[in-house]
mmCIF file with all atom_site columns, C-alpha atoms in Angstrom:
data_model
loop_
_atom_site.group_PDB
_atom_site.id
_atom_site.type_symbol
_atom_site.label_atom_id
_atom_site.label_alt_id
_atom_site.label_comp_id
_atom_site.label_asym_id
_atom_site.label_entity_id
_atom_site.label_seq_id
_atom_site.pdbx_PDB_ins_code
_atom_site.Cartn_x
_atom_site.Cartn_y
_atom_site.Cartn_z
_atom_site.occupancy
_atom_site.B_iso_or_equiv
_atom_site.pdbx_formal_charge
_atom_site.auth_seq_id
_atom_site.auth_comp_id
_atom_site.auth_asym_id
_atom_site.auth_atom_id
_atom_site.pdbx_PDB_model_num
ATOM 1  C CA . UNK A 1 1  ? -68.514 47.769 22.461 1.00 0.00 ? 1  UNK A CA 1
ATOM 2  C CA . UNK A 1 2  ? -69.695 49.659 19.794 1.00 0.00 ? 2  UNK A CA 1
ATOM 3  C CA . UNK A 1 3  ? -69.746 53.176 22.123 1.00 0.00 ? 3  UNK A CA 1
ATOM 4  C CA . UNK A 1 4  ? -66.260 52.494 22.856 1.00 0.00 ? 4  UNK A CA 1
ATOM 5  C CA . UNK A 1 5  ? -65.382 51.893 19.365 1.00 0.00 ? 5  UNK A CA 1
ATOM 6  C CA . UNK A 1 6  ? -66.999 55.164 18.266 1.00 0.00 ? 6  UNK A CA 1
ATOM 7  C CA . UNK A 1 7  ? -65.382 57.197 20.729 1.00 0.00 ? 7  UNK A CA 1
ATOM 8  C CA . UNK A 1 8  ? -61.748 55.782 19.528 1.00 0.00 ? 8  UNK A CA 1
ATOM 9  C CA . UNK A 1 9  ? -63.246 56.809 15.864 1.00 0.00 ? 9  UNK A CA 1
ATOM 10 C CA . UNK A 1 10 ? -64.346 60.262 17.007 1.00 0.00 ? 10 UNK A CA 1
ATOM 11 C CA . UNK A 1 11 ? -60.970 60.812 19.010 1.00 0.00 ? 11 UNK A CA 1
ATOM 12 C CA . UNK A 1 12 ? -58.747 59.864 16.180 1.00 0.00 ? 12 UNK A CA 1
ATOM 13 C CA . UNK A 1 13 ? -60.925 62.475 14.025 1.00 0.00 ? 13 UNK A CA 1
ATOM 14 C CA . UNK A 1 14 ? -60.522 65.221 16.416 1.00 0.00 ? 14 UNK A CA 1
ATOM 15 C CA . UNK A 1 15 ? -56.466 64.488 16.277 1.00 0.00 ? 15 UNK A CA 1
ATOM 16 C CA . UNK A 1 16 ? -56.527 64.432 12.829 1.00 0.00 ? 16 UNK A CA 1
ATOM 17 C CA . UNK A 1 17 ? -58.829 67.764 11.809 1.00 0.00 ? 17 UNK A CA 1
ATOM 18 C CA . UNK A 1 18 ? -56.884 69.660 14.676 1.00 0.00 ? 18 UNK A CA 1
ATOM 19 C CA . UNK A 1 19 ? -53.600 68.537 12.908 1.00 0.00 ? 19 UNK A CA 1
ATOM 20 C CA . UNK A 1 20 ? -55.339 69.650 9.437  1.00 0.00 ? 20 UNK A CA 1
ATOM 21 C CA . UNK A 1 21 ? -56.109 72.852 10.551 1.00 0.00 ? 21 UNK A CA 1
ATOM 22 C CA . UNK A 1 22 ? -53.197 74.035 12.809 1.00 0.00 ? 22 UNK A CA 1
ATOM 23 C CA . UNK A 1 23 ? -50.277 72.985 9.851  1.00 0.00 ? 23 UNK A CA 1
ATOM 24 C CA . UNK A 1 24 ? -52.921 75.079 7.156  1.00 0.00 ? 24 UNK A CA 1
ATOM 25 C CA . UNK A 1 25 ? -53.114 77.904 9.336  1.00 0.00 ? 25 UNK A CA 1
ATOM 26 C CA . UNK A 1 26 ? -49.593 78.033 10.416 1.00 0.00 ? 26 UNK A CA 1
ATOM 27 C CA . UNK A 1 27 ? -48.375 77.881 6.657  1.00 0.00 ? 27 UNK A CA 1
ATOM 28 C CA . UNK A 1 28 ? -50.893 80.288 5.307  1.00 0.00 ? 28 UNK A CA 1
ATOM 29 C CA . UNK A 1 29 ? -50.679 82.897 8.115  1.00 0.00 ? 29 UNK A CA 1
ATOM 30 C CA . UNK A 1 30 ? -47.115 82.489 9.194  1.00 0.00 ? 30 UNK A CA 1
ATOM 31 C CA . UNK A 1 31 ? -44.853 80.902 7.210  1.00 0.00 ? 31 UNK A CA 1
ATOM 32 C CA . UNK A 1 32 ? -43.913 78.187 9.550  1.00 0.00 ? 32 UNK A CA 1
ATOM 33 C CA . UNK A 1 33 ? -45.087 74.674 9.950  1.00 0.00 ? 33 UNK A CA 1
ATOM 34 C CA . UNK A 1 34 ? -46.506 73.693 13.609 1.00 0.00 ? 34 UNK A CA 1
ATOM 35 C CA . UNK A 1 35 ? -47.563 70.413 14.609 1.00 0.00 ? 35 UNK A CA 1
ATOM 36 C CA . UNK A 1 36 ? -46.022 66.712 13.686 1.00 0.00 ? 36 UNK A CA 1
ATOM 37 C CA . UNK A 1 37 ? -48.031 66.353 10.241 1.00 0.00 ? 37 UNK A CA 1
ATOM 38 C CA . UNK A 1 38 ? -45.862 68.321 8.258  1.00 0.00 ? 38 UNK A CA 1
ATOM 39 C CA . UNK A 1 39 ? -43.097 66.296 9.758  1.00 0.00 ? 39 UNK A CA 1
ATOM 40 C CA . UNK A 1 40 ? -44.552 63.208 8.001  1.00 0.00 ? 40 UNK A CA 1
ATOM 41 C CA . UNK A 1 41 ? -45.821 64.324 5.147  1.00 0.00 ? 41 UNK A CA 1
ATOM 42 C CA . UNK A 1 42 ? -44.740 67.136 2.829  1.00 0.00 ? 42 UNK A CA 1
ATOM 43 C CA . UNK A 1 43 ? -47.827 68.541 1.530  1.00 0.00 ? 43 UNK A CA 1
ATOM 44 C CA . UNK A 1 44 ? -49.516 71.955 -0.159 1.00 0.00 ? 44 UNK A CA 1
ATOM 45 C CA . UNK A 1 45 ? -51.154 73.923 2.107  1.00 0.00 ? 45 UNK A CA 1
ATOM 46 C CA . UNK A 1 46 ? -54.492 73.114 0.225  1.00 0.00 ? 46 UNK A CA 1
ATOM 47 C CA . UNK A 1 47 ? -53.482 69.662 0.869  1.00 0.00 ? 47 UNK A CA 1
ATOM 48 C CA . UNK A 1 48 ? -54.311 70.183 4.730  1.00 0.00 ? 48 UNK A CA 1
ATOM 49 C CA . UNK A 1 49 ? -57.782 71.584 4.554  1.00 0.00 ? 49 UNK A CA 1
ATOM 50 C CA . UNK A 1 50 ? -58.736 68.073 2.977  1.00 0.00 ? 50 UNK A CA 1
ATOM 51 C CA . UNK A 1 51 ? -57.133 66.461 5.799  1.00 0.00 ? 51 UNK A CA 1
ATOM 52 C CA . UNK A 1 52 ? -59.446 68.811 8.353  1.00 0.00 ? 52 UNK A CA 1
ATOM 53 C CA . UNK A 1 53 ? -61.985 67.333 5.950  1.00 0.00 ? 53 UNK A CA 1
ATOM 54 C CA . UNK A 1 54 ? -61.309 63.604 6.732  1.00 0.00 ? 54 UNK A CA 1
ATOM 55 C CA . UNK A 1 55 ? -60.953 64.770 10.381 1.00 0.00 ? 55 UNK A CA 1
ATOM 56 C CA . UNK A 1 56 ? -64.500 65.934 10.642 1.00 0.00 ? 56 UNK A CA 1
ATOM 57 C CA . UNK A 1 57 ? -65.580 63.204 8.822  1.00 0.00 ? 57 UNK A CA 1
ATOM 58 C CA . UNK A 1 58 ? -64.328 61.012 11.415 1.00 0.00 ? 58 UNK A CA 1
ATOM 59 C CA . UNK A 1 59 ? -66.069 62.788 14.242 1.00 0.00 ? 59 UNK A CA 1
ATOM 60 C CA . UNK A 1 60 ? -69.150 62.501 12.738 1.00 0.00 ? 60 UNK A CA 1
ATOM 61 C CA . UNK A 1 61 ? -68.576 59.053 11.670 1.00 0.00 ? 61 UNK A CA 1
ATOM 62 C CA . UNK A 1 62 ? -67.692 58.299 15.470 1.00 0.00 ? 62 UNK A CA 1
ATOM 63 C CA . UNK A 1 63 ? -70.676 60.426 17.251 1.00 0.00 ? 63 UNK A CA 1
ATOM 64 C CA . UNK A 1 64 ? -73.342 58.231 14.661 1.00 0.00 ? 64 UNK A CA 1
ATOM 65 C CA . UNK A 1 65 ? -71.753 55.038 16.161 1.00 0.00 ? 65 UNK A CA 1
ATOM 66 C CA . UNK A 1 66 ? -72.516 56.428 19.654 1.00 0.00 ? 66 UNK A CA 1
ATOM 67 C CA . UNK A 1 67 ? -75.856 57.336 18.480 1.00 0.00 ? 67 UNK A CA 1
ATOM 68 C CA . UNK A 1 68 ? -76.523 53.984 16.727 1.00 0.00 ? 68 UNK A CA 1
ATOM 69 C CA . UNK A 1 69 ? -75.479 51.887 20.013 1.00 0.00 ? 69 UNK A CA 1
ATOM 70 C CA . UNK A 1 70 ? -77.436 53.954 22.061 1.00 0.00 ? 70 UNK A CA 1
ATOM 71 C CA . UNK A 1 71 ? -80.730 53.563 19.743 1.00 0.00 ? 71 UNK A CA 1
ATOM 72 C CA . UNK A 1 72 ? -80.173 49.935 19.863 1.00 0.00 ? 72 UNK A CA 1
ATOM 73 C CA . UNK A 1 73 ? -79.882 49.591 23.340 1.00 0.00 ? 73 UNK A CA 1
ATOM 74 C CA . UNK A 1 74 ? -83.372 51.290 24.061 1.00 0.00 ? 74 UNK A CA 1
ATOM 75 C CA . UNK A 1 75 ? -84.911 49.610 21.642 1.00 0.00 ? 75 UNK A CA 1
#
């Protein structure tokens, strides 16, 4: 249960940092806004880095879950 529940964590944080990243780069380097974030929120462009931030930080929280379930499971 617990693998399952970190892959669902680490999936969510690759949407989410992806999301981040593609709406900062599109509004830095071109002017444009791609991807459905910025059709949610209106934020600065500074804004979006933090939300690659949380992204990451989901991944990582998500891949330690793995790693936890799998330690437990050998031990």
């Amino acid at each position: 249960m617990r693998t399952t529940i970190g892959y669902i964590i680490e999936s969510i944080g690759y949407v989410v940092g992806a999301q981040g990243a593609l709406t900062f780069a599109s509004r830095t380097f071109f002017g444009t806004e791609w991807g459905w974030l910025p059709k949610i929120v209106d934020l600065p462009s500074a804004a979006y880095l933090g939300i690659l931030a949380v992204g990451l930080a989901f991944v990582a929280v998500g891949v330690n879950t793995r790693r936890a379930s799998a330690r437990r499971d050998t031990a």
